[in-house]
Amino acid sequence: MTVAQAEQQTWQNERTGIGTLRAIQGTDLTSELAGKVIEILFESGKRVRRGELLVQLDASREKAELKSIEAELKQARSNLARSKELLQKDATTQENYEQMLTEVERLKSSADRQRAIIDKKEILAPFNGEIGIRKISLGQYLSPETAVATLQQLDPIYVDFDLPEQNAGVIGEGQSVRITVSAHPDRVFRGSVIAINPLVEESTRSFKVRAQLGNEERKLRPGMFAQVVVELSGNREVVVIPQTAVAFNAYGKSVFFVRKQDPKQQADVPDRPAEKDATAGETTKKKRKDQNVALVARRSFIQTGERRGKLIEVRKGVEPGDRVVTSGQLKIDDGSPVQIAQTDVARDVDAKATRP
């Protein structure tokens, strides 16, 4: 069995939550029109810039139709100019001139519509970002519902997290935030709160907060699970013990204290016979004296607060200097005699947050 001593520490005020990383902008690239893929101009996993051509679909038929329309438009404009000259000489009617003008406008609209169709046969990057693994091949007939690849803007990046409603009065825009992720457990990433959802969810009695972080190294990825800490102003004094000392059950949270046994109870325990080795008489007496100072475990319920790393705050039930059992609780009951081990095998085990 191992024990630890409760300590008093100064903690900065902060609030913790569990969040998910999200790209500032992210989408699955698709085509608005169907067509055959004739050219793929991007490499999977590379960065692309806004407006960069990524995929070209076959638009040969649309381009041929555009040339035909443009030829008709050229002829219609020539006819319109001739009709205007005749109208000025009273050699034609106003109605005929207006018909020529209408024909020119119709062909211009047809040409613009055809150019728009040709433009939609090109898939361009809508914003700067990192493109994912391509999902198409050359010669493939691409329908409008088919995703070409995913495009994500990674720098900066968002983290969305929930906090209980009692924190609504202390969280504000601009407050510093730090996060950790499982992919980089020894790295702390910093950012700031940029938005707070005004709605408190009825089902969870929590509200959503969004923070923004720099991500120049691209170590943070959308969809990652993050442990979030919002730093508040001010400090407070707290009593802390290792998290392994606290037992959580349906009746509450409890710990085992290590206490000296009541002398009245020790009186009923006979002394061990003295050792016969005269050369070690003094040493034997000392051992017998130490053995007679018995230690017992006393169970008590407590109230806890925040958790930070390996430690947990105790708001009621533990005082600084109290010794609590940190391992071996399953082998003891209230009042059980205990023997303290020299080392704590769990002292270097970090507490990890879990998904809600």
Coordinates of N, CA, C and O in Angstrom, one line a residue, residues 77-195:
R77 N -24.6 40.9 -85.4 CA -24.1 42.3 -85.2 C -23.9 43.0 -86.5 O -24.2 44.2 -86.6
S78 N -23.4 42.3 -87.5 CA -23.2 42.9 -88.8 C -24.6 43.3 -89.4 O -24.7 44.4 -89.9
N79 N -25.6 42.5 -89.2 CA -26.9 42.8 -89.8 C -27.5 43.9 -89.0 O -28.2 44.8 -89.6
L80 N -27.3 44.0 -87.7 CA -27.8 45.1 -86.9 C -27.2 46.5 -87.3 O -27.9 47.5 -87.4
A81 N -25.9 46.4 -87.6 CA -25.3 47.7 -88.0 C -25.8 48.1 -89.4 O -26.1 49.3 -89.6
R82 N -26.0 47.2 -90.3 CA -26.6 47.5 -91.6 C -28.0 48.1 -91.5 O -28.4 49.0 -92.1
S83 N -28.8 47.4 -90.6 CA -30.2 47.8 -90.4 C -30.2 49.2 -89.8 O -31.1 50.0 -90.1
K84 N -29.3 49.6 -88.9 CA -29.3 50.9 -88.3 C -29.0 52.0 -89.4 O -29.6 53.1 -89.4
E85 N -28.1 51.7 -90.3 CA -27.8 52.6 -91.4 C -29.0 52.8 -92.3 O -29.4 54.0 -92.7
L86 N -29.7 51.7 -92.6 CA -30.9 51.8 -93.4 C -32.0 52.6 -92.7 O -32.8 53.3 -93.3
L87 N -32.1 52.4 -91.4 CA -33.1 53.1 -90.6 C -32.9 54.6 -90.6 O -33.9 55.4 -90.7
Q88 N -31.6 55.0 -90.6 CA -31.3 56.4 -90.6 C -31.7 57.0 -92.0 O -32.0 58.2 -92.1
K89 N -31.7 56.2 -93.0 CA -32.1 56.7 -94.4 C -33.5 56.4 -94.7 O -34.0 56.5 -95.9
D90 N -34.3 55.9 -93.7 CA -35.7 55.6 -93.9 C -35.9 54.5 -94.9 O -36.9 54.4 -95.6
A91 N -34.9 53.6 -95.0 CA -34.9 52.5 -96.0 C -35.4 51.2 -95.3 O -35.6 50.2 -96.0
T92 N -35.7 51.2 -94.0 CA -36.2 50.1 -93.3 C -37.1 50.6 -92.1 O -37.1 51.8 -91.8
T93 N -37.8 49.6 -91.5 CA -38.7 50.0 -90.5 C -38.1 49.9 -89.1 O -37.1 49.2 -88.9
Q94 N -38.7 50.6 -88.1 CA -38.2 50.5 -86.8 C -38.4 49.1 -86.2 O -37.6 48.5 -85.4
E95 N -39.5 48.4 -86.6 CA -39.7 47.1 -86.2 C -38.6 46.1 -86.6 O -38.2 45.3 -85.8
N96 N -38.2 46.2 -87.8 CA -37.1 45.4 -88.4 C -35.8 45.6 -87.6 O -35.1 44.6 -87.3
Y97 N -35.6 46.8 -87.3 CA -34.4 47.1 -86.5 C -34.4 46.5 -85.1 O -33.4 46.0 -84.6
E98 N -35.6 46.6 -84.5 CA -35.7 46.1 -83.1 C -35.6 44.6 -83.1 O -35.1 44.0 -82.2
Q99 N -36.1 43.9 -84.2 CA -35.9 42.5 -84.3 C -34.4 42.1 -84.4 O -34.0 41.1 -83.8
M100 N -33.7 42.9 -85.2 CA -32.2 42.6 -85.3 C -31.5 42.8 -83.9 O -30.7 42.0 -83.5
L101 N -32.0 43.8 -83.2 CA -31.4 44.1 -81.9 C -31.7 42.9 -80.9 O -30.8 42.5 -80.2
T102 N -32.9 42.5 -80.9 CA -33.3 41.3 -80.1 C -32.5 40.1 -80.4 O -32.1 39.3 -79.5
E103 N -32.3 39.8 -81.7 CA -31.5 38.6 -82.1 C -30.1 38.7 -81.5 O -29.5 37.7 -81.1
V104 N -29.5 39.9 -81.6 CA -28.1 40.1 -81.0 C -28.1 39.8 -79.5 O -27.2 39.1 -79.0
E105 N -29.1 40.3 -78.8 CA -29.1 40.1 -77.3 C -29.3 38.7 -77.0 O -28.7 38.1 -76.0
R106 N -30.2 38.0 -77.8 CA -30.4 36.5 -77.5 C -29.1 35.7 -77.7 O -28.8 34.9 -76.9
L107 N -28.4 36.0 -78.8 CA -27.2 35.3 -79.0 C -26.1 35.6 -78.0 O -25.3 34.7 -77.6
K108 N -26.1 36.8 -77.5 CA -25.1 37.2 -76.5 C -25.4 36.4 -75.2 O -24.5 35.9 -74.5
S109 N -26.7 36.3 -74.9 CA -27.1 35.5 -73.7 C -26.7 34.0 -73.9 O -26.2 33.4 -72.9
S110 N -26.9 33.5 -75.1 CA -26.6 32.1 -75.3 C -25.1 31.9 -75.2 O -24.6 30.8 -74.7
A111 N -24.3 32.8 -75.7 CA -22.8 32.7 -75.6 C -22.4 32.8 -74.1 O -21.5 32.0 -73.7
D112 N -23.0 33.7 -73.3 CA -22.6 33.8 -71.9 C -23.0 32.5 -71.2 O -22.2 32.0 -70.3
R113 N -24.1 31.9 -71.5 CA -24.5 30.7 -70.8 C -23.6 29.6 -71.2 O -23.2 28.8 -70.3
Q114 N -23.2 29.5 -72.4 CA -22.2 28.4 -72.9 C -20.9 28.6 -72.2 O -20.2 27.6 -71.8
R115 N -20.4 29.8 -72.0 CA -19.1 30.1 -71.4 C -19.2 29.6 -69.9 O -18.3 29.1 -69.3
A116 N -20.4 29.9 -69.3 CA -20.6 29.5 -67.9 C -20.5 28.0 -67.7 O -19.9 27.4 -66.8
I117 N -21.1 27.3 -68.7 CA -21.1 25.8 -68.7 C -19.6 25.3 -68.8 O -19.2 24.4 -68.1
I118 N -18.9 26.0 -69.7 CA -17.5 25.6 -69.9 C -16.7 25.8 -68.6 O -15.8 25.0 -68.2
D119 N -16.9 27.0 -68.0 CA -16.2 27.3 -66.7 C -16.5 26.2 -65.7 O -15.6 25.9 -64.9
K120 N -17.7 25.7 -65.6 CA -18.1 24.7 -64.6 C -17.5 23.3 -64.9 O -17.7 22.5 -64.1
K121 N -16.9 23.2 -66.1 CA -16.2 21.9 -66.4 C -14.8 22.0 -65.8 O -14.1 21.0 -65.9
E122 N -14.5 23.1 -65.1 CA -13.2 23.2 -64.4 C -13.5 23.2 -62.9 O -14.3 24.0 -62.4
I123 N -12.7 22.4 -62.1 CA -12.9 22.4 -60.7 C -11.7 23.2 -60.1 O -10.5 22.8 -60.3
L124 N -12.0 24.3 -59.5 CA -11.0 25.2 -59.0 C -11.0 25.2 -57.4 O -12.0 24.9 -56.8
A125 N -9.8 25.5 -56.8 CA -9.7 25.6 -55.4 C -10.5 26.8 -54.9 O -10.1 27.9 -55.3
P126 N -11.5 26.6 -54.0 CA -12.2 27.8 -53.5 C -11.5 28.6 -52.5 O -11.9 29.8 -52.2
F127 N -10.5 28.1 -51.9 CA -9.7 28.8 -50.9 C -8.3 28.2 -50.7 O -8.1 27.0 -51.2
N128 N -7.4 28.9 -50.1 CA -6.1 28.3 -49.8 C -6.2 27.2 -48.8 O -7.0 27.3 -47.8
G129 N -5.5 26.1 -49.0 CA -5.6 25.0 -48.0 C -4.8 23.8 -48.4 O -4.0 23.8 -49.4
E130 N -5.0 22.7 -47.7 CA -4.3 21.4 -48.0 C -5.3 20.4 -48.5 O -6.3 20.2 -47.9
I131 N -5.0 19.9 -49.7 CA -5.9 18.9 -50.3 C -5.6 17.5 -49.9 O -4.5 17.2 -49.6
G132 N -6.6 16.7 -49.8 CA -6.5 15.4 -49.3 C -6.2 14.4 -50.4 O -5.8 14.8 -51.5
I133 N -6.4 13.1 -50.2 CA -6.2 12.0 -51.1 C -7.2 12.1 -52.2 O -8.4 12.1 -52.0
R134 N -6.8 12.0 -53.5 CA -7.8 12.1 -54.6 C -8.6 10.8 -54.7 O -8.1 9.7 -54.4
K135 N -9.8 11.0 -55.1 CA -10.8 9.9 -55.2 C -11.2 9.6 -56.6 O -12.2 8.9 -56.8
I136 N -10.6 10.2 -57.6 CA -11.0 10.0 -59.0 C -9.8 9.6 -59.8 O -8.6 9.7 -59.3
S137 N -10.1 9.2 -61.0 CA -9.0 8.8 -62.0 C -9.3 9.4 -63.3 O -10.4 9.8 -63.7
L138 N -8.2 9.4 -64.1 CA -8.4 9.9 -65.5 C -9.3 9.0 -66.3 O -9.3 7.8 -66.2
G139 N -10.2 9.7 -67.1 CA -11.1 8.9 -67.9 C -12.4 8.6 -67.2 O -13.3 8.1 -67.8
Q140 N -12.5 8.8 -65.9 CA -13.7 8.5 -65.1 C -14.8 9.5 -65.4 O -14.5 10.7 -65.6
Y141 N -16.0 9.0 -65.5 CA -17.1 9.8 -65.7 C -17.6 10.3 -64.4 O -18.0 9.6 -63.5
L142 N -17.5 11.6 -64.2 CA -17.7 12.3 -62.9 C -19.1 12.8 -62.8 O -19.5 13.7 -63.6
S143 N -19.9 12.4 -61.9 CA -21.2 12.9 -61.6 C -21.1 14.0 -60.6 O -20.2 14.1 -59.8
P144 N -22.1 14.9 -60.5 CA -22.1 16.0 -59.6 C -22.0 15.6 -58.1 O -21.5 16.4 -57.3
E145 N -22.4 14.4 -57.8 CA -22.4 14.0 -56.4 C -21.1 13.4 -56.0 O -20.8 13.1 -54.8
T146 N -20.2 13.1 -56.9 CA -18.9 12.4 -56.6 C -17.9 13.4 -56.1 O -17.6 14.4 -56.7
A147 N -17.3 13.1 -54.9 CA -16.3 13.9 -54.3 C -14.9 13.7 -55.0 O -14.5 12.5 -55.2
V148 N -14.2 14.7 -55.3 CA -12.9 14.6 -55.9 C -11.9 14.4 -54.9 O -11.0 13.6 -55.0
A149 N -11.9 15.2 -53.8 CA -11.0 15.2 -52.7 C -11.5 16.2 -51.6 O -12.4 17.0 -51.9
T150 N -10.9 16.1 -50.5 CA -11.3 17.1 -49.4 C -10.3 18.2 -49.4 O -9.1 18.0 -49.7
L151 N -10.7 19.4 -49.1 CA -9.8 20.5 -49.0 C -10.0 21.2 -47.6 O -11.2 21.5 -47.3
Q152 N -9.0 21.3 -46.9 CA -9.1 21.9 -45.5 C -8.0 23.0 -45.3 O -6.9 22.9 -45.7
Q153 N -8.5 24.1 -44.8 CA -7.6 25.2 -44.4 C -7.2 25.0 -42.9 O -8.0 25.0 -42.0
L154 N -5.9 24.7 -42.7 CA -5.4 24.3 -41.4 C -4.8 25.4 -40.6 O -4.5 25.1 -39.4
D155 N -4.5 26.5 -41.1 CA -3.8 27.6 -40.4 C -4.5 28.9 -40.6 O -4.5 29.4 -41.8
P156 N -5.1 29.5 -39.6 CA -5.3 28.9 -38.2 C -6.4 27.8 -38.2 O -6.9 27.4 -39.2
I157 N -6.7 27.4 -37.0 CA -7.6 26.3 -36.8 C -8.5 26.6 -35.6 O -8.1 27.3 -34.7
Y158 N -9.7 26.1 -35.6 CA -10.7 26.3 -34.5 C -10.7 25.1 -33.6 O -10.4 23.9 -34.0
V159 N -11.0 25.3 -32.3 CA -11.4 24.2 -31.4 C -12.7 24.6 -30.7 O -12.9 25.7 -30.2
D160 N -13.7 23.7 -30.9 CA -15.0 23.9 -30.3 C -15.1 23.0 -29.1 O -14.8 21.8 -29.1
F161 N -15.6 23.6 -27.9 CA -15.7 22.8 -26.7 C -16.9 23.3 -25.9 O -17.4 24.4 -26.2
D162 N -17.4 22.5 -25.0 CA -18.5 22.8 -24.2 C -18.1 23.0 -22.7 O -17.2 22.4 -22.2
L163 N -18.8 24.0 -22.1 CA -18.7 24.3 -20.7 C -20.0 24.3 -20.0 O -21.0 24.6 -20.6
P164 N -20.1 23.9 -18.7 CA -21.4 23.9 -18.0 C -21.9 25.3 -17.8 O -21.1 26.3 -17.8
E165 N -23.2 25.4 -17.7 CA -23.9 26.7 -17.7 C -23.4 27.6 -16.6 O -23.5 28.8 -16.7
Q166 N -22.9 27.1 -15.4 CA -22.5 27.9 -14.3 C -21.3 28.7 -14.7 O -20.9 29.7 -14.0
N167 N -20.6 28.4 -15.8 CA -19.4 29.2 -16.2 C -19.7 30.3 -17.2 O -18.8 31.0 -17.7
A168 N -21.0 30.4 -17.5 CA -21.4 31.4 -18.6 C -21.0 32.8 -18.2 O -20.7 33.7 -19.0
G169 N -21.0 33.1 -16.9 CA -20.7 34.5 -16.4 C -19.2 34.8 -16.4 O -18.9 36.0 -16.2
V170 N -18.3 33.8 -16.6 CA -16.9 34.1 -16.4 C -16.1 33.9 -17.7 O -14.9 34.2 -17.8
I171 N -16.8 33.4 -18.7 CA -16.1 33.2 -20.0 C -16.4 34.4 -21.0 O -17.6 34.8 -21.1
G172 N -15.3 34.9 -21.6 CA -15.5 36.0 -22.5 C -14.6 35.9 -23.7 O -13.5 35.2 -23.6
E173 N -14.9 36.7 -24.7 CA -14.0 36.7 -25.9 C -12.6 37.3 -25.5 O -12.5 38.2 -24.7
G174 N -11.6 36.7 -26.1 CA -10.2 37.2 -25.9 C -9.5 36.5 -24.8 O -8.3 36.7 -24.7
Q175 N -10.2 35.7 -24.0 CA -9.5 35.0 -22.9 C -8.5 33.9 -23.5 O -8.8 33.3 -24.5
S176 N -7.4 33.7 -22.9 CA -6.4 32.8 -23.3 C -6.8 31.3 -23.2 O -7.5 31.0 -22.2
V177 N -6.5 30.5 -24.1 CA -6.8 29.1 -24.1 C -5.6 28.3 -24.4 O -4.7 28.7 -25.2
R178 N -5.4 27.2 -23.7 CA -4.4 26.2 -24.1 C -5.0 24.8 -24.2 O -5.9 24.5 -23.5
I179 N -4.5 24.1 -25.2 CA -5.0 22.7 -25.5 C -3.9 21.7 -25.6 O -2.7 22.1 -25.9
T180 N -4.2 20.5 -25.3 CA -3.3 19.3 -25.6 C -4.1 18.3 -26.4 O -5.3 18.2 -26.2
V181 N -3.4 17.6 -27.2 CA -4.0 16.5 -28.0 C -3.1 15.2 -27.9 O -1.9 15.3 -27.5
S182 N -3.8 14.1 -28.1 CA -3.1 12.8 -27.9 C -2.0 12.6 -28.8 O -1.0 11.9 -28.5
A183 N -2.0 13.2 -30.0 CA -1.0 13.0 -31.0 C 0.3 13.7 -30.6 O 1.4 13.2 -31.0
H184 N 0.2 14.7 -29.8 CA 1.4 15.4 -29.3 C 1.3 15.7 -27.8 O 1.0 16.8 -27.4
P185 N 1.4 14.6 -27.0 CA 1.1 14.8 -25.5 C 2.0 15.7 -24.8 O 1.6 16.2 -23.7
D186 N 3.2 16.0 -25.3 CA 4.1 16.9 -24.5 C 4.1 18.3 -25.1 O 4.9 19.1 -24.7
R187 N 3.2 18.6 -26.0 CA 3.1 19.9 -26.6 C 1.8 20.6 -26.1 O 0.7 20.0 -26.1
V188 N 2.0 21.9 -25.8 CA 0.8 22.7 -25.4 C 0.6 23.8 -26.5 O 1.6 24.5 -26.9
F189 N -0.6 23.9 -27.0 CA -0.9 24.8 -28.1 C -1.8 25.9 -27.5 O -2.7 25.6 -26.7
R190 N -1.5 27.1 -27.9 CA -2.2 28.3 -27.3 C -3.0 29.1 -28.3 O -2.7 29.1 -29.5
G191 N -4.1 29.6 -27.8 CA -5.0 30.5 -28.7 C -5.8 31.3 -27.8 O -5.5 31.6 -26.7
S192 N -7.0 31.8 -28.3 CA -7.9 32.7 -27.6 C -9.3 32.4 -28.0 O -9.6 32.0 -29.1
V193 N -10.2 32.7 -27.1 CA -11.7 32.6 -27.3 C -12.1 33.6 -28.3 O -11.8 34.8 -28.2
I194 N -12.8 33.2 -29.4 CA -13.3 34.2 -30.4 C -14.8 34.2 -30.5 O -15.4 35.2 -31.0
A195 N -15.5 33.2 -29.9 CA -17.0 33.2 -30.0 C -17.6 32.4 -28.9 O -17.0 31.3 -28.5

